[in-house]
XYZ file of C-alpha atoms in Angstrom:
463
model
C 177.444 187.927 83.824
C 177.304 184.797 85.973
C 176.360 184.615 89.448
C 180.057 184.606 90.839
C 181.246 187.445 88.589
C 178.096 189.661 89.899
C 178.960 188.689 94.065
C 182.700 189.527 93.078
C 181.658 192.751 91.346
C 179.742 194.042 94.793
C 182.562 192.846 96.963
C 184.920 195.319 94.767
C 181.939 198.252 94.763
C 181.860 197.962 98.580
C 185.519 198.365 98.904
C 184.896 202.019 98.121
C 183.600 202.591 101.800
C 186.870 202.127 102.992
C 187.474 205.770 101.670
C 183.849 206.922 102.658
C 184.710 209.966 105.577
C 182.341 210.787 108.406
C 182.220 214.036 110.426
C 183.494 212.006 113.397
C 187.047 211.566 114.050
C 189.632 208.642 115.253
C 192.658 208.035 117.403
C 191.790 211.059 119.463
C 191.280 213.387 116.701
C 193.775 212.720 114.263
C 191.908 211.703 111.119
C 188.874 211.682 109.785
C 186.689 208.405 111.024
C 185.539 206.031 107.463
C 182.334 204.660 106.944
C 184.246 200.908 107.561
C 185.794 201.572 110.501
C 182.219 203.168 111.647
C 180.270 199.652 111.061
C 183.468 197.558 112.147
C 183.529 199.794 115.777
C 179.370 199.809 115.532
C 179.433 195.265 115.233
C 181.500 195.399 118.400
C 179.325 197.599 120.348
C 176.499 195.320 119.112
C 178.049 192.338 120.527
C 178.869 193.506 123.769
C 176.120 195.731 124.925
C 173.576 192.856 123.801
C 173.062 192.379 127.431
C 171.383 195.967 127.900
C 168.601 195.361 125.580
C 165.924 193.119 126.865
C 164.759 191.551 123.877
C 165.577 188.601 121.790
C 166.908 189.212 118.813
C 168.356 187.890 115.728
C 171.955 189.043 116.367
C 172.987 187.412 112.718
C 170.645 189.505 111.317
C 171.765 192.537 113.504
C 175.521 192.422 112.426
C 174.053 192.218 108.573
C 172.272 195.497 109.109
C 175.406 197.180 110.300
C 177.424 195.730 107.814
C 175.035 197.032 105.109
C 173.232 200.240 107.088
C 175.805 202.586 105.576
C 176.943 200.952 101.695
C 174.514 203.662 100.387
C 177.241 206.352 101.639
C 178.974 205.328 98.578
C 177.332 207.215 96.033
C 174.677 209.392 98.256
C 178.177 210.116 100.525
C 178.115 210.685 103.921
C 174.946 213.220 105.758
C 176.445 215.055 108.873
C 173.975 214.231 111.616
C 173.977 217.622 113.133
C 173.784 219.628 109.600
C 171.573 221.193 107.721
C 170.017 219.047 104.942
C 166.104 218.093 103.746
C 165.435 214.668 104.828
C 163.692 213.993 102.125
C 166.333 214.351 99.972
C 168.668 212.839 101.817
C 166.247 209.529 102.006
C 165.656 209.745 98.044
C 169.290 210.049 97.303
C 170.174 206.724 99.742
C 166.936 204.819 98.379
C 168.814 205.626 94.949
C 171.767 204.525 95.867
C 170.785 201.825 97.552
C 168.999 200.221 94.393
C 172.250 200.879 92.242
C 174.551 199.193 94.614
C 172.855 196.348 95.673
C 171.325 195.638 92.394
C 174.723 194.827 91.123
C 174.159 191.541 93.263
C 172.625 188.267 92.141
C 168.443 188.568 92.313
C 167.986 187.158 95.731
C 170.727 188.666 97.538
C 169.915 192.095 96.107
C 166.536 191.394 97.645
C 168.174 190.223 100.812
C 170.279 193.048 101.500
C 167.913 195.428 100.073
C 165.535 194.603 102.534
C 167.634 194.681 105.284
C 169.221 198.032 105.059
C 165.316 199.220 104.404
C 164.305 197.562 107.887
C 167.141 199.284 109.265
C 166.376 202.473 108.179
C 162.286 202.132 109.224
C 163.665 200.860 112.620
C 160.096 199.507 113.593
C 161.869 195.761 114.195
C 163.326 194.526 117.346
C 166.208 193.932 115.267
C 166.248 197.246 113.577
C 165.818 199.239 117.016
C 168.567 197.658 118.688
C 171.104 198.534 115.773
C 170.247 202.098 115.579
C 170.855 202.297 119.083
C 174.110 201.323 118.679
C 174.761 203.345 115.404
C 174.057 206.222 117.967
C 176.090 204.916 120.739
C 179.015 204.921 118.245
C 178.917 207.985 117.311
C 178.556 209.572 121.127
C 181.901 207.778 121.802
C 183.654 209.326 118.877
C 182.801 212.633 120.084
C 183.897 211.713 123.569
C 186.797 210.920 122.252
C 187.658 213.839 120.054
C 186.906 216.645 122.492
C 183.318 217.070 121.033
C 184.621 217.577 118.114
C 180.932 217.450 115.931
C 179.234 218.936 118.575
C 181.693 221.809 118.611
C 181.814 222.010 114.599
C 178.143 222.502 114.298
C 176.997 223.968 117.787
C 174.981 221.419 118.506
C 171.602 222.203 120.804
C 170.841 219.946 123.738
C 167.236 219.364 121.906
C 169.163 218.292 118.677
C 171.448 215.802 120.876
C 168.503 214.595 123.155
C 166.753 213.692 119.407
C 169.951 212.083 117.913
C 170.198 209.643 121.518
C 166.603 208.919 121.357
C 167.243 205.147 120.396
C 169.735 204.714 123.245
C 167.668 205.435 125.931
C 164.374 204.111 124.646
C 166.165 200.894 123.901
C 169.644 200.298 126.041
C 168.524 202.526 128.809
C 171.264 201.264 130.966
C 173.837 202.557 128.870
C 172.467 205.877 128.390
C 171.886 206.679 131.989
C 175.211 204.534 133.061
C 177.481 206.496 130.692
C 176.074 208.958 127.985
C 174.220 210.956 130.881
C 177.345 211.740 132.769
C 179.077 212.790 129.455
C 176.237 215.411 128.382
C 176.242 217.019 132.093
C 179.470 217.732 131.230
C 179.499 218.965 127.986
C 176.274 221.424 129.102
C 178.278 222.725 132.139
C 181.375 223.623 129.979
C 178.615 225.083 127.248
C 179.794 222.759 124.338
C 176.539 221.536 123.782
C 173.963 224.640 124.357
C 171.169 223.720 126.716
C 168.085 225.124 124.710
C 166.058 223.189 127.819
C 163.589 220.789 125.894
C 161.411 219.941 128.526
C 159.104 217.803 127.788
C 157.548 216.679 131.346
C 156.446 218.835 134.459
C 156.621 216.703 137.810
C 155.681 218.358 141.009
C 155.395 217.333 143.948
C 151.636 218.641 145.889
C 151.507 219.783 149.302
C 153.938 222.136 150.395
C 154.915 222.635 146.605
C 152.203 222.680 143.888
C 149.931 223.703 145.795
C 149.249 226.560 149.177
C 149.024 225.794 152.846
C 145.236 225.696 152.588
C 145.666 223.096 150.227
C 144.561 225.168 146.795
C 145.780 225.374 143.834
C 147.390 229.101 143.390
C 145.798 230.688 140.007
C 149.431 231.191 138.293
C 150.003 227.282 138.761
C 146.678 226.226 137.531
C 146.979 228.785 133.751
C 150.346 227.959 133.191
C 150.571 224.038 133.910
C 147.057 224.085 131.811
C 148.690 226.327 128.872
C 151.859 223.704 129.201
C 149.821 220.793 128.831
C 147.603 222.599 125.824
C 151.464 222.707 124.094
C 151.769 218.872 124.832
C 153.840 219.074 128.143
C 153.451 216.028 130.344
C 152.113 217.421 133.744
C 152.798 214.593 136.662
C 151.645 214.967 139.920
C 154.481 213.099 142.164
C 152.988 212.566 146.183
C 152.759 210.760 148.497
C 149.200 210.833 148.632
C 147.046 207.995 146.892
C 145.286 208.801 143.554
C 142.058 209.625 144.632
C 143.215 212.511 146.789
C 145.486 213.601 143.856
C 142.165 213.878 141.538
C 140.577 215.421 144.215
C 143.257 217.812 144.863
C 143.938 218.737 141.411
C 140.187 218.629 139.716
C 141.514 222.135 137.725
C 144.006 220.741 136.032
C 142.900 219.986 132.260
C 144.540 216.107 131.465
C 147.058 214.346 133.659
C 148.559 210.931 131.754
C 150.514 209.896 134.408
C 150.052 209.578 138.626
C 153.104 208.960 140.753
C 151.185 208.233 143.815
C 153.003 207.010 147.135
C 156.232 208.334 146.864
C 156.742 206.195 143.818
C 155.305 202.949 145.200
C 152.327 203.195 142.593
C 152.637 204.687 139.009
C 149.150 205.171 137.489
C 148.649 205.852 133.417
C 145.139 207.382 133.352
C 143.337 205.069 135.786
C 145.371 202.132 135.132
C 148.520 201.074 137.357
C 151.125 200.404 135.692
C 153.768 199.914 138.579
C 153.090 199.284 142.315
C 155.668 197.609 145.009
C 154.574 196.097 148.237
C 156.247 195.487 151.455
C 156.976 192.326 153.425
C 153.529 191.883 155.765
C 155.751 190.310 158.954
C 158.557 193.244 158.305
C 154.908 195.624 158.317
C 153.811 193.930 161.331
C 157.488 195.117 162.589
C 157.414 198.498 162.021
C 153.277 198.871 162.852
C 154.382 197.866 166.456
C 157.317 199.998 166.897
C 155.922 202.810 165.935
C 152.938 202.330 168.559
C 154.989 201.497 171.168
C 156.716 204.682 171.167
C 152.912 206.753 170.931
C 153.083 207.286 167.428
C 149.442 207.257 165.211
C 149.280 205.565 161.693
C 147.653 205.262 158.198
C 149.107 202.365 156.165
C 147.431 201.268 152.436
C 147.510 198.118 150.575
C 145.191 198.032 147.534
C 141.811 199.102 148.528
C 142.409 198.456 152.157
C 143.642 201.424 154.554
C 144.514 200.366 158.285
C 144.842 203.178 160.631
C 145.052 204.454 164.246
C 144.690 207.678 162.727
C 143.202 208.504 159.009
C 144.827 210.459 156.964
C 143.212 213.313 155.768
C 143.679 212.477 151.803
C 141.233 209.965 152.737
C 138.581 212.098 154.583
C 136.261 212.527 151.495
C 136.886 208.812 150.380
C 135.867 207.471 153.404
C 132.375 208.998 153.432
C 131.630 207.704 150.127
C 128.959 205.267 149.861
C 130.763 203.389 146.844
C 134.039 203.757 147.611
C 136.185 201.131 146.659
C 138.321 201.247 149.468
C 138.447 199.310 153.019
C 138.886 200.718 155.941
C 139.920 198.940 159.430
C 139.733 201.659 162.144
C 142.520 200.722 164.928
C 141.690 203.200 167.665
C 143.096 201.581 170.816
C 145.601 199.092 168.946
C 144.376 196.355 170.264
C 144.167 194.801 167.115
C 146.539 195.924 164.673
C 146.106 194.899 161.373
C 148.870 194.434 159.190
C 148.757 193.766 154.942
C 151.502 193.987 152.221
C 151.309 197.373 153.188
C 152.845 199.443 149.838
C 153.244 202.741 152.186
C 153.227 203.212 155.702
C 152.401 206.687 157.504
C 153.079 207.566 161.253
C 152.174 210.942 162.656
C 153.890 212.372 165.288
C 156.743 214.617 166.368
C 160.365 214.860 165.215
C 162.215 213.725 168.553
C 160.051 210.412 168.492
C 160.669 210.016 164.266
C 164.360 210.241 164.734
C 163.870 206.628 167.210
C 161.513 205.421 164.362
C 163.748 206.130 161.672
C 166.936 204.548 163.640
C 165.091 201.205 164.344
C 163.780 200.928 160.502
C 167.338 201.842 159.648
C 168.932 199.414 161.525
C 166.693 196.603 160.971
C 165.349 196.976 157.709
C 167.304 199.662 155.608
C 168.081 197.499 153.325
C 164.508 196.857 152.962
C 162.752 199.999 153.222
C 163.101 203.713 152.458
C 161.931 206.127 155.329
C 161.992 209.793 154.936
C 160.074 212.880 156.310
C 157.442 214.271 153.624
C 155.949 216.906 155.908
C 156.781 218.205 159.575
C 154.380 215.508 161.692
C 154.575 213.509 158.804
C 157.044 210.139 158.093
C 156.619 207.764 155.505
C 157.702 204.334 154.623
C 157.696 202.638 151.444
C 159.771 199.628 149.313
C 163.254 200.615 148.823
C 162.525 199.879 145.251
C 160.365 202.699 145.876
C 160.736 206.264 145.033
C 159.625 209.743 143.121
C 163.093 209.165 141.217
C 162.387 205.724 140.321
C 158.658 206.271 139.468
C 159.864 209.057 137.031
C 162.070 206.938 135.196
C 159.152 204.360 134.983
C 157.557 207.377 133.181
C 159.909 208.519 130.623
C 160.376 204.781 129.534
C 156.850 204.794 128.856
C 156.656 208.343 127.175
C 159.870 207.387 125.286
C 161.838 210.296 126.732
C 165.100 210.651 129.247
C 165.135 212.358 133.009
C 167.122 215.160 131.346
C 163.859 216.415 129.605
C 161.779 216.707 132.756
C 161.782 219.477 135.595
C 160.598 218.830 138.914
C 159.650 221.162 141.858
C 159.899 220.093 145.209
C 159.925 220.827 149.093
C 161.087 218.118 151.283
C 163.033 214.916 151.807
C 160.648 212.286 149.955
C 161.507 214.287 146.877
C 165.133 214.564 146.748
C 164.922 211.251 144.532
C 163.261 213.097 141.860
C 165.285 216.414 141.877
C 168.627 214.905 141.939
C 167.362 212.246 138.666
C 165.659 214.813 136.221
C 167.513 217.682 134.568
C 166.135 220.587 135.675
C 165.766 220.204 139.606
C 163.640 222.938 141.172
C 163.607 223.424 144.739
C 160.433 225.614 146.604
C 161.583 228.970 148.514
C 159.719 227.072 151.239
C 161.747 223.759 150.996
C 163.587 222.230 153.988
C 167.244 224.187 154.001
C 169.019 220.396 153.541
C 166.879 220.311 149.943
C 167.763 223.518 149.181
C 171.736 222.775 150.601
C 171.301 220.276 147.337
C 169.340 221.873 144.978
C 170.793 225.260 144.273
C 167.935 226.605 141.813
C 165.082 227.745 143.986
C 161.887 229.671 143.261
C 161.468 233.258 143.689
C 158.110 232.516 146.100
C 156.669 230.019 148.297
C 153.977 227.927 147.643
C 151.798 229.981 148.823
C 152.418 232.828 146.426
C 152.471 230.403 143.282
C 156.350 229.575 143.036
C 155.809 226.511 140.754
C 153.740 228.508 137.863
C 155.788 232.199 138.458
C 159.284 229.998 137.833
C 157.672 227.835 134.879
C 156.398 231.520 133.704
C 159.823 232.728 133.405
C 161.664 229.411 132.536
C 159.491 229.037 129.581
C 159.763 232.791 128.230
C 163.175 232.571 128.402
C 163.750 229.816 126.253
């Protein structure tokens, strides 16, 4: 058989995919969805959600993979994602298949395409990553579009769904949390999908929360965070303190990966920072002499240098070290305030003189700037880039997870970025009645009495 007769021989072999049926189904659930219209509606998404995924690819060799990704269906037919079935199996029947179908091809395009639909299937390439993403982005819109119509065929488990969107929001994060997120709220609240609560990160924020008014950490907090992490649960600390408070604070606490220190300004991975945003030093300057002027005492960090009028106690012990990294410029009697590209700002002081503060940052630099209360004498100021939302996100990028896997305890104002981003929002008995106005689960106990490690007792056992 010439060369010709063998490329015409897989062009009629492929044809057979136009009759290849999926689980998923078209024109609002009328039919059945085919393997052809699957790859044709998959190419599309490729080409125009290219944008979301920031790295450069080979987008010829992209379209190839989806073109090819699913040939294999022919003989090995069509795996439903949410059934039962070995995956072994199911990857020795496709290998199978693949080498009969493609090896009806001339040598060097059997190679070609061989190879291709194998480096879509390891999805270790740039390339390869990217298309999955989209084969799973596909497949979320036909159930949107079908009334759940998988989902509801094979009761599909949020920890099943979470696993099958993986690619999506490890690699076109912007169109998980822009669209799919939105879609599985949704379909949890109605109790399509069942919400078997994988949780795979614990972020709490410290004083007030994780921790009792004389600043130790309950017993009930310190077993069951420390069983959670044995059982590979992320445990992040999320404050506005700086890291060496937090490791002072929480010495009990067996392994923490991740640090959100700041209220989000600085995102530590063991030791090493891995995300810090600074402020603009005149803007700084700004604030620093506001504040004054209207009585009220500060403690403002940039790197390794602290400026105050006031210390703050986090850095009490720090401060009497003899090797201490850190910098400190005492400012008694401001008469010579110091100003840096301060990443957070403190002022101490009472409410009726924060509510002036908080109107002149607001007015002159809320675009700039987020200011919030994280403690009743306490107000903070940090980049509005800056948050314990944003420096959670930061962190499931890195782990490889999405918001909707983590729950998060909090108290106050500074943390209402993280509760209303993650999927299981906790608020403290204790909190400030506007965070628990938002957040409507709340713990059974204060901080005081252990509220973070009695709910995380009971959320756990139940599930």
């Amino acid at each position: 058989m010439n060369r010709l007769q063998k490329q015409i021989e897989f062009i009629l072999e492929i044809d057979k995919i136009k009759g290849i049926l999926r689980q998923g189904l078209v024109l609002n659930g009328k039919r059945q969805e085919t393997d052809a219209e699957h790859s044709w509606h998959m190419a599309m998404c490729a080409v125009l959600l290219k944008e979301y995924y920031h790295e450069e690819v080979d987008m010829l060799k992209v379209i190839k993979m989806i073109l090819v990704h699913d040939i294999v269906e022919i003989v090995a037919g069509d795996t439903p994602a949410y059934g039962t079935y070995s995956q072994a199996e199911k990857e020795k029947n496709e290998l199978d298949a693949a080498k009969k179908i493609y090896g009806i091809l001339p040598k060097n395009q059997k190679e070609e395409l061989m190879n291709i639909w194998l480096e879509f299937e390891e999805g270790k390439t740039k390339e390869a990553k990217f298309a999955n993403a989209c084969d799973r982005f596909q497949g979320f819109i036909q159930n949107v579009t079908s009334d759940a119509h998988t989902w509801r065929k094979f009761h599909v488990t949020k920890s099943k769904l979470m696993n099958r969107m993986r690619p999506i929001f490890n690699f076109i994060p912007e169109v998980y949390y822009g669209y799919i997120q939105g879609y599985m709220k949704e379909y949890l609240a109605n109790g399509v999908v069942t919400d078997d609560k994988p949780v795979k990160l614990i972020a709490t924020d410290l004083d007030g929360t994780f921790v009792d008014n004389e600043k130790k950490i309950p017993t009930i907090n310190k077993d069951i965070v420390n069983n959670c992490i044995e059982k590979g649960i992320v445990f992040v600390p999320s404050s506005g303190r700086d890291l060496p408070s937090i490791k002072e604070l929480l010495g009990d606490i067996k392994e923490i990966k991740y640090y959100s220190c700041f209220n989000g300004a600085r995102v530590f991975k063991g030791n090493t920072l891995i995300y810090s945003e600074k402020m603009d030093k005149i803007m700084c300057l700004e604030i620093l002499k506001k504040g004054t002027e209207l009585g009220l005492k500060y403690s403002a960090t940039s790197n390794y240098d602290v400026c105050y009028s006031q210390l703050d106690t986090e850095y009490y012990t720090e401060s009497k070290l003899s090797n201490t990294k850190y910098t400190f410029h005492s400012n008694e009697n401001l008469d010579n305030l110091k100003a840096f590209d301060f990443e957070k700002i403190v002022f101490f002081g009472s409410q009726e003189i924060f509510k002036e503060l908080r109107k002149f940052v607001e007015d002159n630099y809320g675009e700039e700037v987020n200011i919030f209360g994280s403690g009743d004498n306490v107000m903070d100021i940090v980049s509005k880039k800056c948050s314990k939302g944003n420096a959670l996100r930061i962190i499931a990028d890195d782990m490889g997870i999405a918001t909707d896997e983590i729950i998060a305890f909090g108290d106050n104002e500074n943390d209402l970025s993280m509760l209303t981003e993650v999927g299981y929002p906790v608020a403290m008995k204790n909190a400030k009645d506007f965070v628990k106005d938002i957040i409507p689960e709340i713990t059974s106990v204060s901080n005081d009495d252990g509220g973070v490690g009695l709910y995380l007792k009971e959320f756990f056992q139940n599930n």
